[in-house]
């Protein structure tokens, strides 16, 4: 595609196109397509085809006129491999000919004749032999005109005079032969005049788009390459040089034509405007400025709501038109009139200009971060982003309508949320949550978006594989590339509400293992994106941060896309607002209903958890490498009357009563009062365990009543992925304890370590220590390093209590440093150290580094075995190619540890 883009940088108004499809392809006037595993053909009409034929009443020989329908119908017969296609195309062709004055009777006769022809005969190449005039034939050649019959009668009438001549008569035929040449049209008559006119007309001889100056003024200097990248609603300066001095009465006309990667036919959008002495306000325009002899400076204006995209710029004078180049127009967060306007400069630097991000993973109680290289300014990324838009279902269904909607970030963000995943098309990333990534890349191995986007572009096939943070990272890259302020959000304990009832129904058997009776789930964390813009469809109150998500979870309008959802609508429980607000509200604020499936199949409803979901919602802090808690932007504080008020408001909006309890596996929903707990429980994890450590936990049970209680705790431990889907079981265990009466605490006191006095342990509190050894979980652990522990506590004379804990194991750290000063274009060494903490050796060690402005490609180094307690010390050389504050991302993997990540801040100076 870069080759075609290069070819299209020409001044001849010629556009080359490229098409790639697995279902159909257009070539010349034929569409070749697949149907029922067979190749077929039908006629293809270019978008530029006017559908107009030579009129039947035009000044042309009748034989020419009558031959045109037959020729066109034979072409259709030859191109259509299925009779039905021929009939449909022939019928359309008939209507076109009738619109040009051809008689229906003759057309029907011709259609019947062509319909009986053998298509195989039409496909055989026929050898044409030149028409020769016999020696005895004399041809009278003249220009065709409407009096041709009168001319033929005169020739025939007086031909006998020549035949009677004793010498000539022997050499001429009995009848004259008339041959007609095409009559001149208006164009050919005035072509000589135009040629003479152009010799003296005003023409452009040179131009300067002032690429570097414009990019700097538009905060676009970071975009790599020589393309002119600018933002809408802001002045663009350029200089044009003419073959003569520009006079006041001379008019210069500009046309900005939108160019798509589809490339076929005319531009889908053209903006034509003439230069003026005045500036334009929120519209396309050009102002003539200062001049130096034949060189004149022009200021171009674009409206605040212009369609973003790549534009070809043509300048027209009375001496003709000249294509002077292209420019790429983006959203403008710096322009107050743009609906993506962001007033805070620090936020613009973070959410538009920063190529580095932190993605927060792990668990709510102990968040960890993974660095991500967005790389939106790197070579080809912006171009690929527009190719993505042109590959979307929206564009393919209606290119013209889709392009015209690209002035609105609402449309653009929704389209991007669909095309970044591969569910409905050949989008960028293919999701995989199975734990088996053998035929692709482990989602945790990616360090950034650029290699993913380039791989998709080169192969036009989904990249294997991604999970939510990968989808969100790529979506953030393409959003920022287009100038849309974007940030990546992590929601801990994120609900996936499949039936839209604002509740998560979970089922477990009495041993604590999950039972597949509901498709609802709670993920340890889930990542999505927010874009900042004004909601023209909803109004001021719903403007600001808008949620959109490319992870394919549920369909919206028939395809896997989500958003944009107003953050304000989510917080206020207005779940019927566009788009997908109900689903997002559940993600952050659903209630959780745990149900225990007894051995006889009966179901026992556990306690309803009102504060489990959305425990922490965060994003990278502005200007700092840490997280910022934005939970309060999504919902009111848990446990407050306002939070319950909003939740009940949302329930009523979807037609549910506030007492609704879902039992999706039973015959019908039921309402049930919330039960008071007789025994409370919590699982406490000691310290912050790393991979290789034994994990020490304590199940703490507390009697909340004044009666003795006997409790049997059925404990299940399993290795899970971050969506909490069980991949491998580790062990199960049952313990029975007896709790003495609680004579002073009463109900409602939470179970925690503070309940246990250091000197005198109370009998109504019991600790059950549980150790998960490295030997037990070593081979079970997934690449997500997560263990899920559940305990179904069967309380005598009360029922079942459900307790759970999520344990996210940390990886051992990488120690990194820069060895020496960092300057543009000069090699600098990076040192990475890692100590093996395991009792066994690790092998297949690979170190990978990348960073925008620091490495144009991934730098990889492999080495062999690292023995227990031994330290690896690796040095790598990189050559920075851009100045400023940069981040180098480092990833280490081996057979025992997957994708240990770190990053280095590097301030690249000019090379003195």
CSV table of N, CA, C and O in Angstrom, one decimal, residues 8 53 71 146 169 171 280 293 304 369 378 423 451 514 638 665 680 744 794 834 839 871 894:
chain,number,residue,atom,x,y,z
A,8,UNK,N,0.3,7.6,-6.1
A,8,UNK,CA,-0.7,8.5,-6.2
A,8,UNK,C,-0.3,9.9,-5.8
A,8,UNK,O,-1.1,10.9,-5.8
A,53,UNK,N,-25.6,6.4,-22.6
A,53,UNK,CA,-25.1,5.9,-23.9
A,53,UNK,C,-25.4,6.9,-24.9
A,53,UNK,O,-26.2,7.9,-24.7
A,71,UNK,N,-23.9,-5.1,-28.7
A,71,UNK,CA,-22.6,-5.2,-28.2
A,71,UNK,C,-22.5,-5.2,-26.6
A,71,UNK,O,-21.8,-6.0,-26.0
A,146,UNK,N,-26.3,14.6,-41.0
A,146,UNK,CA,-27.7,14.3,-41.1
A,146,UNK,C,-28.2,14.1,-42.5
A,146,UNK,O,-29.3,13.6,-42.7
A,169,UNK,N,-15.2,3.9,-66.8
A,169,UNK,CA,-16.3,3.0,-66.6
A,169,UNK,C,-15.9,1.6,-66.4
A,169,UNK,O,-16.6,0.8,-65.8
A,171,UNK,N,-13.3,0.6,-64.8
A,171,UNK,CA,-12.5,0.4,-63.5
A,171,UNK,C,-13.4,0.7,-62.3
A,171,UNK,O,-12.8,0.6,-61.2
A,280,UNK,N,-11.8,33.1,6.7
A,280,UNK,CA,-13.0,32.4,6.8
A,280,UNK,C,-13.2,32.0,8.2
A,280,UNK,O,-12.3,31.7,9.0
A,293,UNK,N,6.9,39.2,-5.8
A,293,UNK,CA,6.9,39.0,-7.3
A,293,UNK,C,5.8,37.9,-7.6
A,293,UNK,O,4.7,38.2,-7.5
A,304,UNK,N,-14.3,23.7,12.2
A,304,UNK,CA,-14.0,22.9,13.5
A,304,UNK,C,-14.7,21.6,13.4
A,304,UNK,O,-14.3,20.7,14.2
A,369,UNK,N,1.3,-2.7,37.5
A,369,UNK,CA,1.2,-2.0,36.2
A,369,UNK,C,2.1,-2.7,35.2
A,369,UNK,O,3.1,-3.3,35.5
A,378,UNK,N,4.5,7.0,15.3
A,378,UNK,CA,5.6,6.3,14.6
A,378,UNK,C,5.2,6.1,13.1
A,378,UNK,O,4.1,6.2,12.7
A,423,UNK,N,-14.0,-10.0,15.5
A,423,UNK,CA,-15.2,-10.8,15.5
A,423,UNK,C,-16.1,-10.8,14.3
A,423,UNK,O,-16.6,-11.8,13.8
A,451,UNK,N,3.8,-2.9,16.6
A,451,UNK,CA,4.0,-4.2,15.9
A,451,UNK,C,2.7,-4.9,15.6
A,451,UNK,O,2.6,-5.6,14.5
A,514,UNK,N,-17.0,-23.9,40.7
A,514,UNK,CA,-18.0,-23.3,39.9
A,514,UNK,C,-18.9,-24.2,39.1
A,514,UNK,O,-18.4,-25.3,38.6
A,638,UNK,N,-19.7,3.2,47.7
A,638,UNK,CA,-20.4,2.0,48.1
A,638,UNK,C,-20.8,2.1,49.6
A,638,UNK,O,-20.1,2.7,50.4
A,665,UNK,N,-31.2,-20.3,36.6
A,665,UNK,CA,-31.2,-21.7,36.3
A,665,UNK,C,-32.6,-22.3,36.8
A,665,UNK,O,-32.9,-23.4,36.5
A,680,UNK,N,-19.7,-15.0,59.7
A,680,UNK,CA,-19.0,-14.2,58.7
A,680,UNK,C,-17.6,-14.9,58.4
A,680,UNK,O,-17.1,-15.6,59.2
A,744,UNK,N,-20.7,-10.6,73.0
A,744,UNK,CA,-20.6,-9.2,73.0
A,744,UNK,C,-20.5,-8.5,71.7
A,744,UNK,O,-20.9,-7.3,71.6
A,794,UNK,N,-20.6,-24.4,55.3
A,794,UNK,CA,-21.9,-24.9,55.7
A,794,UNK,C,-22.1,-24.7,57.2
A,794,UNK,O,-21.5,-25.4,58.0
A,834,UNK,N,18.7,-9.8,36.2
A,834,UNK,CA,17.6,-10.6,36.8
A,834,UNK,C,18.3,-11.8,37.5
A,834,UNK,O,19.2,-12.4,37.1
A,839,UNK,N,14.2,-22.7,43.0
A,839,UNK,CA,15.2,-23.8,43.4
A,839,UNK,C,15.7,-24.6,42.2
A,839,UNK,O,16.5,-25.4,42.3
A,871,UNK,N,22.6,-14.7,38.8
A,871,UNK,CA,22.1,-13.4,38.2
A,871,UNK,C,22.5,-13.3,36.8
A,871,UNK,O,23.6,-13.6,36.4
A,894,UNK,N,10.9,-16.6,30.1
A,894,UNK,CA,11.7,-17.9,30.1
A,894,UNK,C,10.7,-19.0,30.3
A,894,UNK,O,9.4,-18.8,30.4
